[in-house]
Amino acid sequence: MIKEYLKLRGLEVEKTLRDYFEELNYPEVIKDGMKYSVLNGGKRLRPVLLLMTLELLGKDINLGFPTAAAIEMIHSYSLVHDDLPALDNDDYRRGKSTTHKKFGEAEAILIGDSLLTYAFYILANKNEKLSSEKTIKIIEKISYAAGTQGMIGGQMIDIESEGKNIDLPTLQYIHTHKTGMMIRVPIQVGAIIGEATEKEIEYLTEYADLIGLAFQIKDDILDIEGDFETIGKPIGSDQGLNKATYPSIFGLERTKEMLKEKVEKAKEIIEKEFGEKGKYFVALAEYIEAREK
Amino acid sequence: MIKEYLKLRGLEVEKTLRDYFEELNYPEVIKDGMKYSVLNGGKRLRPVLLLMTLELLGKDINLGFPTAAAIEMIHSYSLVHDDLPALDNDDYRRGKSTTHKKFGEAEAILIGDSLLTYAFYILANKNEKLSSEKTIKIIEKISYAAGTQGMIGGQMIDIESEGKNIDLPTLQYIHTHKTGMMIRVPIQVGAIIGEATEKEIEYLTEYADLIGLAFQIKDDILDIEGDFETIGKPIGSDQGLNKATYPSIFGLERTKEMLKEKVEKAKEIIEKEFGEKGKYFVALAEYIEAREK
């Protein structure tokens, strides 16, 4: 069920993204590079979380598409820059050449910059169905989550930690910031658009943090046990960079238990607070645990 | 007179920037890198243009500082990324090591990303003295000017043109986009904040485009005739990259005449339309023509 749901909503988000990219004409290499970097078979987890939040709150999901698309652009730019030779130096992502391999390094830097900048343009230009006050709150939340005190902070500590023995608090900082903040923010801005209560925001944020962590732990497991053909990048690439991971600190067996614990807790919160209405959130948590890519 | 004015307003902008950077704590390397890249003796031309516009319109300049600071952050991020080895590969800027020379290449990419993202956070979070409608219009204008259809578009064509013989329309595209849009936008957003009339916006935009072009032409001249000690980077670095410039197309003498023509026209528009109130705009145009760095 959840796979079909993710696919359906993912396709709707991709349609929105495609429409926005069609508004750009020149330089062609940027337009092509933006499309290549974003429309590449990603899971669309972040934008779909926003739409799911609106559905849970009984609101019109059409209010969420511009913001959902902007969030996916920001997620994609972070991958483009993360893959660069100076950072993770990855040649493949989802079985295709990374953006710098396909377009060149200078081009990839500028394509990433374009995606980030265009995301803010979309937020300001396409949210005419929302009040200006809501739009500004959304821009504030997203720029915070994507910035120094969020995703980029996590990326920087990740880079600075390469080849070092890092402790658990540092690993947790990296995960909660590099991945977690951008999984939490679609739920937060969905709550702003859908006018959720304080209590609802609290439960949804707790859920987001748990699945964000589960997502990262599963990534670490897949980097050891995954299959190149399925995940689309070389196995063991994190180990090759001497990156700290959950398995490197806790061992593989304990890591798998931790994954299960996070997912169970996330499901419990939703079932208790939202009942049947939260079924996609429950299914998504299970999907994150079971996914093979 | 204009030098003192630029210095005074520049210091006020720097105080604002410093305050905003002090709100960031961790990771320290990003905070240090952002400060290093922005608080480096720049001319603050763009933010001061915004403040000058408010003064010309008889409005409180304090309304403009958050937006002025955000524009300077975006300008600075573009220099950090432009200097990277994959792009212009510059080791010096304003007589100091470039950000990637000082902090490392991966770090410089992320420091640039941080500046761009933080600029949008500042626009959304610090403009509480403006109406939400104005703030959204400002974010829209700035993200447009800094993006694919503005500055980044110009950067991309600049890179793609290296080592090629380009024609005048291409050179003009590069100049109007890479430099021009971010010189025009502070005047445009100053006009939004200060509620300028359509006519006023028209004259100010024409002025902005003329001095933007004059600024770029002067840069080309300084790259040939300037002094390393004064401009703070090696002379002839554009020629070394085989970049098209005004002197390479028109020769140095004609280029100097063109500079003079643009500056005269810019002064004329202001004097005619704003009289004595426009004195700083007139003096700034003269300053751009005469500057030695």
Coordinates of N, CA, C and O in Angstrom, one line a residue, chain B residues 2-137:
Chain B
I2 N 31.9 61.1 -1.2 CA 31.3 59.7 -1.4 C 32.1 58.7 -0.7 O 31.5 57.7 -0.2
K3 N 33.4 58.8 -0.6 CA 34.2 57.8 0.0 C 33.8 57.7 1.5 O 33.7 56.7 2.1
E4 N 33.7 58.9 2.1 CA 33.3 58.9 3.6 C 31.9 58.3 3.7 O 31.7 57.6 4.7
Y5 N 31.0 58.7 2.8 CA 29.6 58.1 2.9 C 29.6 56.6 2.8 O 29.0 55.9 3.6
L6 N 30.4 56.1 1.8 CA 30.5 54.7 1.6 C 31.0 54.0 2.8 O 30.6 52.9 3.2
K7 N 32.0 54.6 3.4 CA 32.7 54.1 4.6 C 31.8 54.0 5.7 O 31.6 53.0 6.4
L8 N 31.1 55.1 6.0 CA 30.1 55.2 7.1 C 29.0 54.2 7.0 O 28.8 53.4 7.9
R9 N 28.3 54.1 5.8 CA 27.2 53.2 5.6 C 27.8 51.8 5.6 O 27.1 50.8 6.1
G10 N 28.9 51.6 5.0 CA 29.6 50.3 5.0 C 29.8 49.7 6.4 O 29.6 48.6 6.6
L11 N 30.3 50.6 7.3 CA 30.5 50.2 8.6 C 29.2 49.8 9.3 O 29.2 48.8 10.1
E12 N 28.2 50.5 9.0 CA 26.9 50.2 9.6 C 26.4 48.8 9.1 O 25.8 48.0 9.9
V13 N 26.6 48.5 7.8 CA 26.2 47.2 7.3 C 27.1 46.1 7.9 O 26.6 45.1 8.3
E14 N 28.3 46.4 8.1 CA 29.2 45.4 8.7 C 28.8 45.1 10.2 O 28.9 44.0 10.6
K15 N 28.4 46.1 10.9 CA 27.9 45.9 12.2 C 26.7 45.0 12.2 O 26.6 44.0 13.1
T16 N 25.8 45.2 11.3 CA 24.6 44.3 11.2 C 25.1 42.9 10.9 O 24.6 41.9 11.5
L17 N 26.0 42.7 9.9 CA 26.5 41.4 9.5 C 27.1 40.7 10.7 O 26.8 39.5 11.0
R18 N 27.9 41.4 11.4 CA 28.6 40.9 12.6 C 27.6 40.4 13.6 O 27.8 39.3 14.2
D19 N 26.6 41.2 13.9 CA 25.5 40.8 14.8 C 24.9 39.5 14.4 O 24.6 38.6 15.2
Y20 N 24.6 39.4 13.1 CA 23.9 38.2 12.6 C 24.8 37.0 12.7 O 24.3 35.9 13.1
F21 N 26.1 37.1 12.4 CA 27.0 36.0 12.5 C 27.2 35.6 14.0 O 27.4 34.4 14.3
E22 N 27.0 36.5 14.9 CA 27.2 36.2 16.3 C 26.1 35.3 16.8 O 26.2 34.6 17.8
E23 N 25.0 35.2 16.1 CA 23.9 34.3 16.5 C 24.1 32.9 16.1 O 23.4 32.0 16.6
L24 N 25.2 32.6 15.4 CA 25.6 31.3 15.0 C 26.7 30.8 16.0 O 27.5 31.6 16.3
N25 N 26.6 29.5 16.3 CA 27.7 29.1 17.2 C 28.5 27.9 16.7 O 29.7 27.9 16.7
Y26 N 27.7 26.9 16.2 CA 28.4 25.7 15.9 C 27.9 25.2 14.5 O 26.7 25.4 14.2
P27 N 28.7 24.7 13.7 CA 30.1 24.4 13.8 C 30.9 25.7 13.6 O 30.6 26.5 12.8
E28 N 31.9 25.8 14.4 CA 32.8 27.0 14.5 C 33.4 27.3 13.1 O 33.5 28.5 12.7
V29 N 33.8 26.3 12.4 CA 34.5 26.5 11.1 C 33.6 27.2 10.1 O 34.1 28.0 9.3
I30 N 32.3 27.0 10.2 CA 31.4 27.7 9.3 C 31.2 29.1 9.7 O 31.3 30.0 8.9
K31 N 31.1 29.3 11.0 CA 30.9 30.7 11.5 C 32.2 31.5 11.1 O 32.1 32.6 10.6
D32 N 33.4 30.9 11.4 CA 34.6 31.6 11.1 C 34.7 31.9 9.6 O 35.2 32.9 9.2
G33 N 34.4 30.8 8.8 CA 34.5 31.0 7.4 C 33.5 32.0 6.8 O 33.9 32.7 5.9
M34 N 32.3 32.1 7.4 CA 31.4 33.1 6.9 C 31.9 34.5 7.2 O 31.9 35.4 6.4
K35 N 32.4 34.7 8.4 CA 32.9 36.0 8.8 C 34.1 36.3 7.9 O 34.3 37.5 7.5
Y36 N 35.0 35.4 7.8 CA 36.2 35.6 6.9 C 35.9 36.0 5.5 O 36.5 36.9 5.0
S37 N 34.8 35.4 5.0 CA 34.5 35.6 3.6 C 33.7 36.9 3.4 O 33.7 37.5 2.3
V38 N 33.0 37.4 4.4 CA 32.2 38.6 4.3 C 32.9 39.8 4.9 O 32.8 40.9 4.3
L39 N 33.5 39.7 6.0 CA 34.1 40.8 6.7 C 35.5 41.0 6.3 O 36.4 40.8 7.1
N40 N 35.7 41.4 5.1 CA 37.1 41.3 4.5 C 37.4 42.6 3.8 O 38.2 42.6 2.8
G41 N 36.8 43.7 4.2 CA 37.2 45.0 3.5 C 36.5 45.2 2.2 O 37.1 46.0 1.4
G42 N 35.4 44.6 1.9 CA 34.7 44.8 0.7 C 34.2 46.2 0.6 O 34.1 46.9 1.6
K43 N 33.8 46.6 -0.6 CA 33.3 48.0 -0.8 C 31.9 48.2 -0.3 O 31.4 49.3 -0.1
R44 N 31.1 47.1 -0.1 CA 29.7 47.2 0.3 C 28.8 48.0 -0.6 O 27.9 48.6 -0.2
L45 N 29.2 48.0 -1.9 CA 28.5 48.7 -2.9 C 27.0 48.4 -2.9 O 26.1 49.2 -3.0
R46 N 26.7 47.1 -2.9 CA 25.3 46.6 -3.1 C 24.4 47.0 -1.9 O 23.4 47.6 -2.1
P47 N 24.8 46.7 -0.7 CA 24.0 47.1 0.5 C 23.9 48.6 0.6 O 22.8 49.1 0.9
V48 N 25.0 49.3 0.3 CA 24.9 50.8 0.4 C 23.9 51.4 -0.7 O 23.2 52.3 -0.4
L49 N 23.9 50.8 -1.8 CA 22.9 51.2 -2.9 C 21.5 51.1 -2.3 O 20.6 52.0 -2.6
L50 N 21.2 50.0 -1.6 CA 19.9 49.9 -1.0 C 19.6 51.0 0.0 O 18.5 51.7 0.0
L51 N 20.5 51.3 0.9 CA 20.4 52.4 1.9 C 20.2 53.7 1.2 O 19.4 54.6 1.6
M52 N 21.1 54.0 0.2 CA 21.0 55.2 -0.6 C 19.6 55.4 -1.2 O 19.1 56.5 -1.2
T53 N 19.0 54.3 -1.7 CA 17.7 54.4 -2.3 C 16.7 54.8 -1.3 O 15.8 55.7 -1.5
L54 N 16.8 54.3 -0.1 CA 15.8 54.6 1.0 C 16.0 56.1 1.4 O 15.0 56.8 1.5
E55 N 17.2 56.6 1.4 CA 17.5 58.0 1.8 C 16.9 58.9 0.7 O 16.3 59.9 1.0
L56 N 17.2 58.5 -0.6 CA 16.7 59.3 -1.7 C 15.2 59.4 -1.6 O 14.6 60.5 -1.9
L57 N 14.5 58.3 -1.2 CA 13.0 58.4 -1.1 C 12.5 59.0 0.2 O 11.3 59.0 0.4
G58 N 13.5 59.4 1.0 CA 13.1 60.1 2.3 C 12.6 59.1 3.3 O 11.8 59.5 4.2
K59 N 13.0 57.9 3.3 CA 12.6 56.8 4.2 C 13.6 56.5 5.2 O 14.8 56.8 5.0
D60 N 13.2 55.9 6.3 CA 14.1 55.5 7.4 C 15.0 54.3 6.9 O 14.6 53.3 6.6
I61 N 16.4 54.6 6.9 CA 17.3 53.6 6.4 C 17.3 52.3 7.3 O 17.7 51.3 6.9
N62 N 16.9 52.5 8.5 CA 16.9 51.3 9.4 C 16.0 50.2 8.9 O 16.2 49.0 9.3
L63 N 15.0 50.5 8.1 CA 14.1 49.5 7.5 C 14.9 48.6 6.6 O 14.5 47.5 6.2
G64 N 16.1 49.1 6.1 CA 16.8 48.3 5.0 C 17.9 47.4 5.5 O 18.4 46.7 4.7
F65 N 18.4 47.5 6.7 CA 19.6 46.8 7.1 C 19.5 45.3 7.0 O 20.5 44.7 6.5
P66 N 18.4 44.6 7.4 CA 18.4 43.2 7.2 C 18.6 42.8 5.8 O 19.4 41.9 5.4
T67 N 17.8 43.4 4.9 CA 17.9 43.1 3.5 C 19.3 43.5 2.9 O 19.8 42.7 2.1
A68 N 19.8 44.6 3.3 CA 21.1 45.0 2.8 C 22.2 43.9 3.2 O 23.0 43.5 2.4
A69 N 22.1 43.5 4.5 CA 23.0 42.4 4.9 C 22.9 41.1 4.2 O 23.9 40.5 3.8
A70 N 21.6 40.8 3.9 CA 21.4 39.5 3.2 C 22.0 39.6 1.7 O 22.6 38.6 1.2
I71 N 21.8 40.8 1.1 CA 22.3 40.9 -0.3 C 23.9 40.8 -0.2 O 24.5 40.2 -1.1
E72 N 24.5 41.4 0.8 CA 26.0 41.3 0.9 C 26.4 39.8 1.1 O 27.4 39.4 0.6
M73 N 25.6 39.1 1.9 CA 26.0 37.7 2.1 C 25.9 36.9 0.8 O 26.7 36.1 0.5
I74 N 24.9 37.2 0.0 CA 24.7 36.5 -1.3 C 25.9 36.9 -2.3 O 26.4 36.0 -2.9
H75 N 26.2 38.2 -2.3 CA 27.3 38.6 -3.1 C 28.6 37.9 -2.7 O 29.4 37.3 -3.5
S76 N 28.8 37.8 -1.4 CA 30.0 37.1 -0.8 C 30.1 35.6 -1.2 O 31.1 35.1 -1.5
Y77 N 28.9 35.0 -1.0 CA 28.9 33.5 -1.4 C 29.3 33.3 -2.8 O 30.0 32.4 -3.2
S78 N 28.8 34.2 -3.7 CA 29.1 34.1 -5.1 C 30.6 34.2 -5.4 O 31.2 33.5 -6.2
L79 N 31.3 35.0 -4.6 CA 32.7 35.2 -4.8 C 33.4 33.9 -4.2 O 34.4 33.5 -4.9
V80 N 33.0 33.4 -3.1 CA 33.6 32.2 -2.5 C 33.5 31.1 -3.5 O 34.5 30.4 -3.8
H81 N 32.4 30.9 -4.1 CA 32.2 29.8 -5.1 C 33.0 30.1 -6.4 O 33.6 29.2 -7.0
D82 N 33.0 31.3 -6.8 CA 33.6 31.7 -8.1 C 35.2 31.5 -8.0 O 35.8 31.2 -8.9
D83 N 35.7 31.7 -6.8 CA 37.1 31.5 -6.6 C 37.6 30.1 -6.5 O 38.8 29.8 -6.6
L84 N 36.7 29.1 -6.4 CA 37.1 27.7 -6.2 C 38.0 27.2 -7.3 O 37.9 27.7 -8.5
P85 N 38.8 26.2 -7.0 CA 39.7 25.6 -8.1 C 38.9 25.2 -9.3 O 39.4 25.4 -10.4
A86 N 37.7 24.6 -9.2 CA 37.0 24.2 -10.3 C 36.4 25.3 -11.2 O 36.1 25.2 -12.3
L87 N 36.4 26.5 -10.6 CA 35.9 27.7 -11.3 C 37.1 28.6 -11.7 O 37.9 28.2 -12.5
D88 N 37.2 29.8 -11.1 CA 38.3 30.6 -11.5 C 39.6 30.3 -10.9 O 40.7 30.8 -11.3
N89 N 39.7 29.4 -9.9 CA 40.9 29.0 -9.3 C 41.8 30.2 -8.8 O 42.9 30.3 -9.1
D90 N 41.2 31.1 -8.1 CA 41.9 32.3 -7.6 C 42.4 32.0 -6.1 O 41.7 31.5 -5.3
D91 N 43.7 32.4 -5.9 CA 44.3 32.2 -4.6 C 44.1 33.5 -3.7 O 44.2 33.4 -2.5
Y92 N 43.9 34.6 -4.3 CA 43.9 35.9 -3.6 C 42.6 36.7 -3.9 O 42.2 36.7 -5.1
R93 N 42.1 37.3 -2.9 CA 41.0 38.3 -3.1 C 41.2 39.4 -2.1 O 41.4 39.1 -0.9
R94 N 41.2 40.6 -2.6 CA 41.5 41.8 -1.7 C 42.7 41.6 -0.9 O 42.7 41.9 0.3
G95 N 43.7 41.0 -1.5 CA 45.0 40.9 -0.8 C 45.1 39.8 0.3 O 46.1 39.6 0.9
K96 N 44.0 39.0 0.4 CA 44.0 37.9 1.4 C 43.8 36.6 0.7 O 43.3 36.6 -0.4
S97 N 44.2 35.5 1.3 CA 43.9 34.2 0.7 C 42.4 34.1 0.5 O 41.6 34.5 1.3
T98 N 42.0 33.4 -0.6 CA 40.6 33.1 -0.8 C 40.1 32.1 0.2 O 40.9 31.4 0.9
T99 N 38.8 32.0 0.3 CA 38.2 31.1 1.4 C 38.7 29.7 1.3 O 39.0 29.1 2.3
H100 N 38.8 29.1 0.1 CA 39.2 27.7 0.0 C 40.7 27.6 0.3 O 41.1 26.5 0.7
K101 N 41.5 28.6 0.0 CA 42.9 28.5 0.4 C 43.1 28.5 1.9 O 43.9 27.9 2.4
K102 N 42.2 29.3 2.5 CA 42.3 29.4 4.0 C 41.7 28.2 4.7 O 42.2 27.7 5.7
F103 N 40.5 27.8 4.2 CA 39.7 26.8 5.0 C 39.6 25.4 4.3 O 39.2 24.5 5.0
G104 N 40.1 25.3 3.1 CA 39.9 24.0 2.4 C 38.8 24.1 1.4 O 37.9 24.9 1.6
E105 N 38.8 23.2 0.4 CA 37.9 23.3 -0.7 C 36.5 22.9 -0.3 O 35.5 23.6 -0.6
A106 N 36.4 21.7 0.4 CA 35.1 21.2 0.8 C 34.4 22.3 1.7 O 33.3 22.6 1.6
E107 N 35.2 22.8 2.6 CA 34.7 23.8 3.6 C 34.2 25.0 2.8 O 33.2 25.6 3.2
A108 N 35.0 25.5 1.8 CA 34.6 26.7 1.1 C 33.3 26.5 0.4 O 32.4 27.4 0.3
I109 N 33.0 25.3 -0.2 CA 31.8 25.0 -0.8 C 30.6 25.1 0.2 O 29.6 25.8 0.0
L110 N 30.8 24.5 1.4 CA 29.8 24.6 2.4 C 29.6 26.0 3.0 O 28.5 26.4 3.4
I111 N 30.7 26.7 3.2 CA 30.7 28.1 3.7 C 29.8 28.9 2.7 O 29.0 29.7 3.1
G112 N 30.1 28.8 1.4 CA 29.3 29.5 0.4 C 27.8 29.1 0.5 O 26.9 30.0 0.6
D113 N 27.5 27.8 0.6 CA 26.2 27.4 0.7 C 25.5 28.0 2.0 O 24.3 28.3 2.0
S114 N 26.3 28.0 3.1 CA 25.8 28.6 4.3 C 25.4 30.1 4.2 O 24.4 30.5 4.7
L115 N 26.2 30.8 3.5 CA 26.0 32.2 3.3 C 24.7 32.5 2.5 O 23.8 33.3 2.9
L116 N 24.5 31.7 1.5 CA 23.3 31.8 0.6 C 22.1 31.5 1.4 O 21.1 32.2 1.4
T117 N 22.1 30.4 2.2 CA 21.0 29.9 3.0 C 20.7 30.9 4.1 O 19.5 31.2 4.4
Y118 N 21.7 31.4 4.8 CA 21.5 32.3 5.9 C 20.9 33.6 5.4 O 20.2 34.2 6.1
A119 N 21.3 34.0 4.2 CA 20.7 35.2 3.7 C 19.2 35.1 3.6 O 18.5 36.1 4.0
F120 N 18.7 34.0 3.2 CA 17.2 33.9 3.1 C 16.6 33.7 4.5 O 15.5 34.2 4.8
Y121 N 17.4 33.1 5.4 CA 16.9 33.1 6.8 C 16.8 34.5 7.4 O 15.7 34.9 8.0
I122 N 17.8 35.3 7.1 CA 17.8 36.7 7.6 C 16.6 37.5 7.0 O 15.9 38.2 7.7
L123 N 16.4 37.3 5.7 CA 15.3 38.0 5.0 C 13.9 37.6 5.7 O 13.1 38.5 5.9
A124 N 13.7 36.4 6.0 CA 12.5 35.9 6.6 C 12.4 36.2 8.1 O 11.3 36.5 8.6
N125 N 13.5 36.2 8.8 CA 13.4 36.3 10.2 C 13.6 37.7 10.8 O 13.2 38.0 11.9
K126 N 14.3 38.6 10.0 CA 14.7 39.9 10.6 C 13.9 41.0 10.1 O 14.2 42.2 10.4
N127 N 13.0 40.8 9.2 CA 12.3 41.9 8.5 C 11.0 42.2 9.2 O 10.0 42.6 8.5
E128 N 10.9 42.1 10.5 CA 9.6 42.2 11.2 C 9.1 43.7 11.1 O 7.9 43.9 11.4
K129 N 10.0 44.6 10.8 CA 9.5 46.0 10.6 C 8.8 46.2 9.3 O 8.2 47.3 9.0
L130 N 8.9 45.2 8.4 CA 8.2 45.3 7.1 C 6.9 44.5 7.1 O 6.8 43.5 7.8
S131 N 6.0 44.8 6.2 CA 4.8 44.0 6.0 C 5.2 42.6 5.4 O 6.2 42.6 4.7
S132 N 4.5 41.6 5.7 CA 4.8 40.3 5.2 C 4.8 40.3 3.6 O 5.6 39.6 3.0
E133 N 3.9 41.1 3.1 CA 3.8 41.2 1.6 C 5.0 41.8 1.0 O 5.6 41.3 0.0
K134 N 5.6 42.8 1.7 CA 6.8 43.4 1.2 C 8.0 42.4 1.3 O 8.8 42.3 0.4
T135 N 8.0 41.7 2.4 CA 9.1 40.7 2.6 C 9.1 39.7 1.5 O 10.2 39.3 1.0
I136 N 7.9 39.1 1.2 CA 7.9 38.1 0.2 C 8.3 38.6 -1.2 O 9.0 38.0 -1.9
K137 N 7.9 39.9 -1.5 CA 8.3 40.5 -2.8 C 9.8 40.6 -2.8 O 10.5 40.4 -3.9

